[in-house]
Short mmCIF file of C-alpha atoms and ligand atoms in Angstrom, two decimals:
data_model
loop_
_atom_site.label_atom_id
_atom_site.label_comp_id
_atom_site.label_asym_id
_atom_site.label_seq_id
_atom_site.Cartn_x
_atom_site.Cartn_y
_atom_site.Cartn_z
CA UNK A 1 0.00 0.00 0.00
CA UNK A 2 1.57 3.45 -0.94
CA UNK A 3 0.14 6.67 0.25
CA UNK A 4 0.91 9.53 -2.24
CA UNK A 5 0.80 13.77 -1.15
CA UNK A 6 0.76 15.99 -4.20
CA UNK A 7 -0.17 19.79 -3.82
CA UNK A 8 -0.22 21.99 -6.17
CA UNK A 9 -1.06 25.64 -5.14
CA UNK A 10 -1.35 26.95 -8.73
CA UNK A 11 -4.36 24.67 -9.40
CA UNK A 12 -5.42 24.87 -5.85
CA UNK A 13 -5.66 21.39 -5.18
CA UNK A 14 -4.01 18.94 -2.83
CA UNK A 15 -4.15 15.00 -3.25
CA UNK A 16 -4.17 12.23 -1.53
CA UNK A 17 -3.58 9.13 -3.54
CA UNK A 18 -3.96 5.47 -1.66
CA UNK A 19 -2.52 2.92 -3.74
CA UNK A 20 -2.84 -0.64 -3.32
CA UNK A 21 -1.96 -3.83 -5.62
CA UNK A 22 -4.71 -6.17 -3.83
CA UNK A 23 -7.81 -7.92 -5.25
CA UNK A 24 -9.31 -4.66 -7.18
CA UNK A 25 -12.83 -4.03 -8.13
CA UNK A 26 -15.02 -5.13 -11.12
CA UNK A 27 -16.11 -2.27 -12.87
CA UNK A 28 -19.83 -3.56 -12.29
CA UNK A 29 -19.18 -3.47 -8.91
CA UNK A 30 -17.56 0.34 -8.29
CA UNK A 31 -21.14 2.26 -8.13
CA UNK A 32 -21.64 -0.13 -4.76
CA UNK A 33 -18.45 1.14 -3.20
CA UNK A 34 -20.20 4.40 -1.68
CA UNK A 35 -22.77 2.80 -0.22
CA UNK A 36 -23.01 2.37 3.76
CA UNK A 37 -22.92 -1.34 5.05
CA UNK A 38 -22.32 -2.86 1.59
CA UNK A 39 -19.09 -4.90 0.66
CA UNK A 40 -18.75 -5.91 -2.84
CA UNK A 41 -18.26 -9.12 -2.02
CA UNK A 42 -21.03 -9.68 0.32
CA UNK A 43 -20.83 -13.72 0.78
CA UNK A 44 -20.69 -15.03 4.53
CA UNK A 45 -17.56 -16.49 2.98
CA UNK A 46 -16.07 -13.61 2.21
CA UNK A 47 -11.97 -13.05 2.60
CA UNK A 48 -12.46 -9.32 3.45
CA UNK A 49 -13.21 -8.51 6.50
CA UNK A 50 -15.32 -4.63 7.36
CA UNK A 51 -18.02 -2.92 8.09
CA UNK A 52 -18.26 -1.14 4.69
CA UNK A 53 -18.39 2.21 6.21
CA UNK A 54 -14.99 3.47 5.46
CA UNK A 55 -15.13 4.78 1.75
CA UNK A 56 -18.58 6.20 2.83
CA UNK A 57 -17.10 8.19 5.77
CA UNK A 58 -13.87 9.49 3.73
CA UNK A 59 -16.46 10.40 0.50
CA UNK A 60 -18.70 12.84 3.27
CA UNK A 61 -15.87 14.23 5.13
CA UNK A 62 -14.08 15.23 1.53
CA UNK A 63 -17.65 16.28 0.29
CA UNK A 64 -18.05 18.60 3.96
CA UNK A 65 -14.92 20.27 2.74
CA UNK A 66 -15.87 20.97 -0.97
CA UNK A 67 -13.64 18.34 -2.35
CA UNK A 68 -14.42 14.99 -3.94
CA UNK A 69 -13.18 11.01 -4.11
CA UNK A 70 -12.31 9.09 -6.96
CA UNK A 71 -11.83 5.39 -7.68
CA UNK A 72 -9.60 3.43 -10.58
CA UNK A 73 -9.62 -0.01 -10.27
CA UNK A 74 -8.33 -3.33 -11.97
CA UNK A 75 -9.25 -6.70 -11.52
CA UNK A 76 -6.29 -9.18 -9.86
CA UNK A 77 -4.20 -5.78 -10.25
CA UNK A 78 -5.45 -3.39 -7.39
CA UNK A 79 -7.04 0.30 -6.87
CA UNK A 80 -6.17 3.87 -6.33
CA UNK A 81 -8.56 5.91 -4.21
CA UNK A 82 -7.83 9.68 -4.88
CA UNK A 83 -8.96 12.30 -2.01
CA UNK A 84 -9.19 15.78 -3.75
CA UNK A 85 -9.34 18.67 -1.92
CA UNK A 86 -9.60 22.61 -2.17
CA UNK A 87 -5.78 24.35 -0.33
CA UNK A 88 -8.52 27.78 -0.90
CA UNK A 89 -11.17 25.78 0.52
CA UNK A 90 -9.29 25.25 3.62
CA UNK A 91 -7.58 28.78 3.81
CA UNK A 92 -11.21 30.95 3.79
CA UNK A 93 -12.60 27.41 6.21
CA UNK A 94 -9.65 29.26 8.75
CA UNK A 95 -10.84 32.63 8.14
CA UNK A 96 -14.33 32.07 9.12
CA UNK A 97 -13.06 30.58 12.80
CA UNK A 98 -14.52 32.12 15.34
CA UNK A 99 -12.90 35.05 17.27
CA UNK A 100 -10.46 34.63 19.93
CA UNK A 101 -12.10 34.73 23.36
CA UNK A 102 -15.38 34.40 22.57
CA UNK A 103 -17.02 35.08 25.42
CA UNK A 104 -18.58 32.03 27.49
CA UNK A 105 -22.24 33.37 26.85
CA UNK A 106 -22.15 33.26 23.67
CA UNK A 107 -20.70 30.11 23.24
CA UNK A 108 -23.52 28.78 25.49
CA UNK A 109 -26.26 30.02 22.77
CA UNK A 110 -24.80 28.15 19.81
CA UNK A 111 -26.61 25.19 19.64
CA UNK A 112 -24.92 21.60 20.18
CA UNK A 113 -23.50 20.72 16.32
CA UNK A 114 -21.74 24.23 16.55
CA UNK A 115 -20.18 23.84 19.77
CA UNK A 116 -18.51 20.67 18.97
CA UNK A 117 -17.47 22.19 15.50
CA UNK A 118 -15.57 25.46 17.51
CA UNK A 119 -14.74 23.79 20.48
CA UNK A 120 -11.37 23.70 19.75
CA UNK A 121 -10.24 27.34 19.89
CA UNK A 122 -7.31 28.04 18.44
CA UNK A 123 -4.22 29.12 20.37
CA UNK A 124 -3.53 31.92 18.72
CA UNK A 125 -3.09 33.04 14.83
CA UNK A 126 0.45 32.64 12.52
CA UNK A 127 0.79 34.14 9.66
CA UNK A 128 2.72 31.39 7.89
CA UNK A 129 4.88 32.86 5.09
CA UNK A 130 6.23 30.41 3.23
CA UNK A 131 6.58 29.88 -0.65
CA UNK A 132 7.36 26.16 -0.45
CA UNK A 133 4.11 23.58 -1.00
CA UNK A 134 5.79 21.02 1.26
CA UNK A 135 7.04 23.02 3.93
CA UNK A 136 3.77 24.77 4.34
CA UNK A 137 2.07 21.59 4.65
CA UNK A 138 4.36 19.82 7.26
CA UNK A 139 4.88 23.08 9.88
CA UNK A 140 0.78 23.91 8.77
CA UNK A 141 -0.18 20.88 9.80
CA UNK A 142 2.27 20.45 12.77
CA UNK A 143 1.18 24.36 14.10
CA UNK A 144 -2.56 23.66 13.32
CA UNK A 145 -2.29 19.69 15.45
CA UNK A 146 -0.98 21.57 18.25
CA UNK A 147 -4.18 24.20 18.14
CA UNK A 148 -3.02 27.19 16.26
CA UNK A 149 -4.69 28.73 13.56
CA UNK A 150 -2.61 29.18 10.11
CA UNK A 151 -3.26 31.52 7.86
CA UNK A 152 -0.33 31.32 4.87
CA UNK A 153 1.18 33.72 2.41
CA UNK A 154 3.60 32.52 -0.70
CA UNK A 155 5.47 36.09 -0.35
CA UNK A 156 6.37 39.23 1.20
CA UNK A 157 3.77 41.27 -0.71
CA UNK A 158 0.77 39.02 0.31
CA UNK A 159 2.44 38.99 3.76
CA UNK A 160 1.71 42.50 4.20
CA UNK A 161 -1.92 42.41 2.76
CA UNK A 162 -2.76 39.32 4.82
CA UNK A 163 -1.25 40.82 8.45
CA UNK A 164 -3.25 43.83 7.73
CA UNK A 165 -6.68 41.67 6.97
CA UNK A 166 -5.91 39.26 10.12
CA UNK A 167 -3.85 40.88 12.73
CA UNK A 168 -1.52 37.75 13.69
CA UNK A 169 -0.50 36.97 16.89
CA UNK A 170 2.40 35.97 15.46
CA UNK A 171 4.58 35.50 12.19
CA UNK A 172 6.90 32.74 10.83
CA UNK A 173 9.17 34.81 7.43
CA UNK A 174 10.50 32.82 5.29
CA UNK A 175 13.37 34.83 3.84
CA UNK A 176 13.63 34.08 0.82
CA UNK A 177 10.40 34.11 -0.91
CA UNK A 178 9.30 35.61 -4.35
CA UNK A 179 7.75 39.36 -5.00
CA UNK A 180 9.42 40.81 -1.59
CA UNK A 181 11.58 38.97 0.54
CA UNK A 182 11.07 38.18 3.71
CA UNK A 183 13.75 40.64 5.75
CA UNK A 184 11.93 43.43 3.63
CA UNK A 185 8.67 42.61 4.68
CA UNK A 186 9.41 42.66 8.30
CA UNK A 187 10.78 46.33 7.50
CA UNK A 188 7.65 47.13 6.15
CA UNK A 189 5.78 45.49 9.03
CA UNK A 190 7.50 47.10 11.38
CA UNK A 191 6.97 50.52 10.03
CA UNK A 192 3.52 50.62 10.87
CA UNK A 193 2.30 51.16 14.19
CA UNK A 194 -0.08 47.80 14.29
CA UNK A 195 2.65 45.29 14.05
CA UNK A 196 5.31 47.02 15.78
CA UNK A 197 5.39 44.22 18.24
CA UNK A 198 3.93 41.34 16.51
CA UNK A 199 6.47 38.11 17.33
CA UNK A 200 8.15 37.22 14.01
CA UNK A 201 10.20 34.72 13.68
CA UNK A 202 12.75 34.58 10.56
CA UNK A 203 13.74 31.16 8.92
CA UNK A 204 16.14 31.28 6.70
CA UNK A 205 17.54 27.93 4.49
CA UNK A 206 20.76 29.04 3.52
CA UNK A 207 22.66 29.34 6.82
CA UNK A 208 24.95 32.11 5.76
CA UNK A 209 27.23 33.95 8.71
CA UNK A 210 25.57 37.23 9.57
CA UNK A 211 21.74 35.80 8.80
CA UNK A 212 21.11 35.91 12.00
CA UNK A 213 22.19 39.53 12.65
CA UNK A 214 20.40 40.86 9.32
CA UNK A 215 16.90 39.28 10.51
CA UNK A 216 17.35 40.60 13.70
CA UNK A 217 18.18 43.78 12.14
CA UNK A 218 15.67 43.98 9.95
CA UNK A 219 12.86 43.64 12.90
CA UNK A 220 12.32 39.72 13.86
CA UNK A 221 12.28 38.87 17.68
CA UNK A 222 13.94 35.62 16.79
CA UNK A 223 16.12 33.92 13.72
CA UNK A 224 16.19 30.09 12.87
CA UNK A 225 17.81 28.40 10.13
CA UNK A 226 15.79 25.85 8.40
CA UNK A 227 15.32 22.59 8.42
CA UNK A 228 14.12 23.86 11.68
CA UNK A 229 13.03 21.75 14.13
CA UNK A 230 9.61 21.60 14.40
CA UNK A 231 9.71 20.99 18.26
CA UNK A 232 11.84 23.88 18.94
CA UNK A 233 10.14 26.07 16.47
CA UNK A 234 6.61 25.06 18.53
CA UNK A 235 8.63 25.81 21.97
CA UNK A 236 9.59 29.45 20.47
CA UNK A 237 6.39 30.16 19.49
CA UNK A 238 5.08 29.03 22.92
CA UNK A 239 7.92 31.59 24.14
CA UNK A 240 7.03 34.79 22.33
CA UNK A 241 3.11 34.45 22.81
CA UNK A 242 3.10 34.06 26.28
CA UNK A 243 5.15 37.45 26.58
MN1 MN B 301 11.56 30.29 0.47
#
């Protein structure tokens, strides 16, 4: 079994490809695949063992985030199950969150499907600015797992325009980055009054002597040099917000 990742921002679309070379499914038989409770092969002798649920579950959850399934499939040679989903979808899902600190009343009004949905409220929001598809998704993911919010930007320019829309608790700069790099952005930033003490945190990949000196110079509260460790990265993070 092989699990493939592909994103692709351009197209807005990330995948997630299962690949296995088992027993595969008759063409006649794929429409059955969706539904609850039903295994194709649906003998009391039947090799596979399940409830049938599975597919069914991952085809609503991608639906409930505007995305979609597909199945290929070959007898004797094995299937692919293909998970589409929207990376805008997701972004504007983060933007509607609710507020920070929503006051307990409030909460107490939503009725019960809407508390469960927002009980989780996010630590705090990071203005992830990144321009590389994988690293967004690993330190995304990690950031969002350990209850942040993360809102991205592919380069200094949309940096700017996204701090101003969200007001960040914090900021992770990617230095180099397309448009406007990421030391000029946090001049920019820092130039106006709003996010003259937003954390930032520069990461830089090529550890040059002096990078550390010309992020902090440029405005960041804090420089690491990438691959970063995601641990340490959380622990800093931890650091500057609770200042
Ligand atoms: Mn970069």
């Amino acid at each position: 079994m092989i699990l493939q990742v592909k994103a692709d921002l351009e197209m807005d679309l990330i995948q997630f490809a299962v690949i296995d070379t088992g027993i595969g499914i008759a063409p006649e038989h794929l429409h059955q695949l969706f539904q609850p409770f039903v295994q194709v092969d649906s003998g009391l002798n039947r090799q596979q063992e399940g409830t049938g649920l599975g597919l069914v579950l991952v085809q609503r959850l991608a639906d409930l985030h505007g995305g979609s399934v597909q199945v290929e499939s070959e007898v004797g040679k094995g299937s692919r199950f293909t998970i589409n989903l929207s990376c805008r979808q997701a972004e504007i899902a983060k933007l509607e969150f609710p507020p920070l600190q929503t006051p307990p009343a409030v909460r107490e009004q939503t009725d019960n499907s809407e508390v469960s949905a927002q009980a989780l409220e996010p630590r705090g929001v990071i203005l992830l600015a990144e321009d590389n598809a994988a690293n967004i998704l690993t330190t995304g993911d990690y950031l969002e797992t350990h209850g942040y919010q993360v809102i991205v930007a592919h380069d200094g320019v949309e940096v700017i325009q996204k701090a101003e829309a969200i007001q960040p608790d914090l900021i992770l700069m990617d230095v180099q980055m397309p448009v406007m790099d990421g030391l000029e952005a946090i001049r920019q930033l820092r130039t106006d009054s709003r996010f003259a003490f937003t954390p930032i945190v520069a990461l830089t990949a090529l550890a040059m002597p002096g990078d550390r000196e010309r992020c902090l110079e440029a405005g960041a509260n804090e420089y690491m040099s990438k691959p970063a460790s995601l641990k340490i990265l959380l622990n800093t993070i931890k650091d500057l917000l609770a200042k």
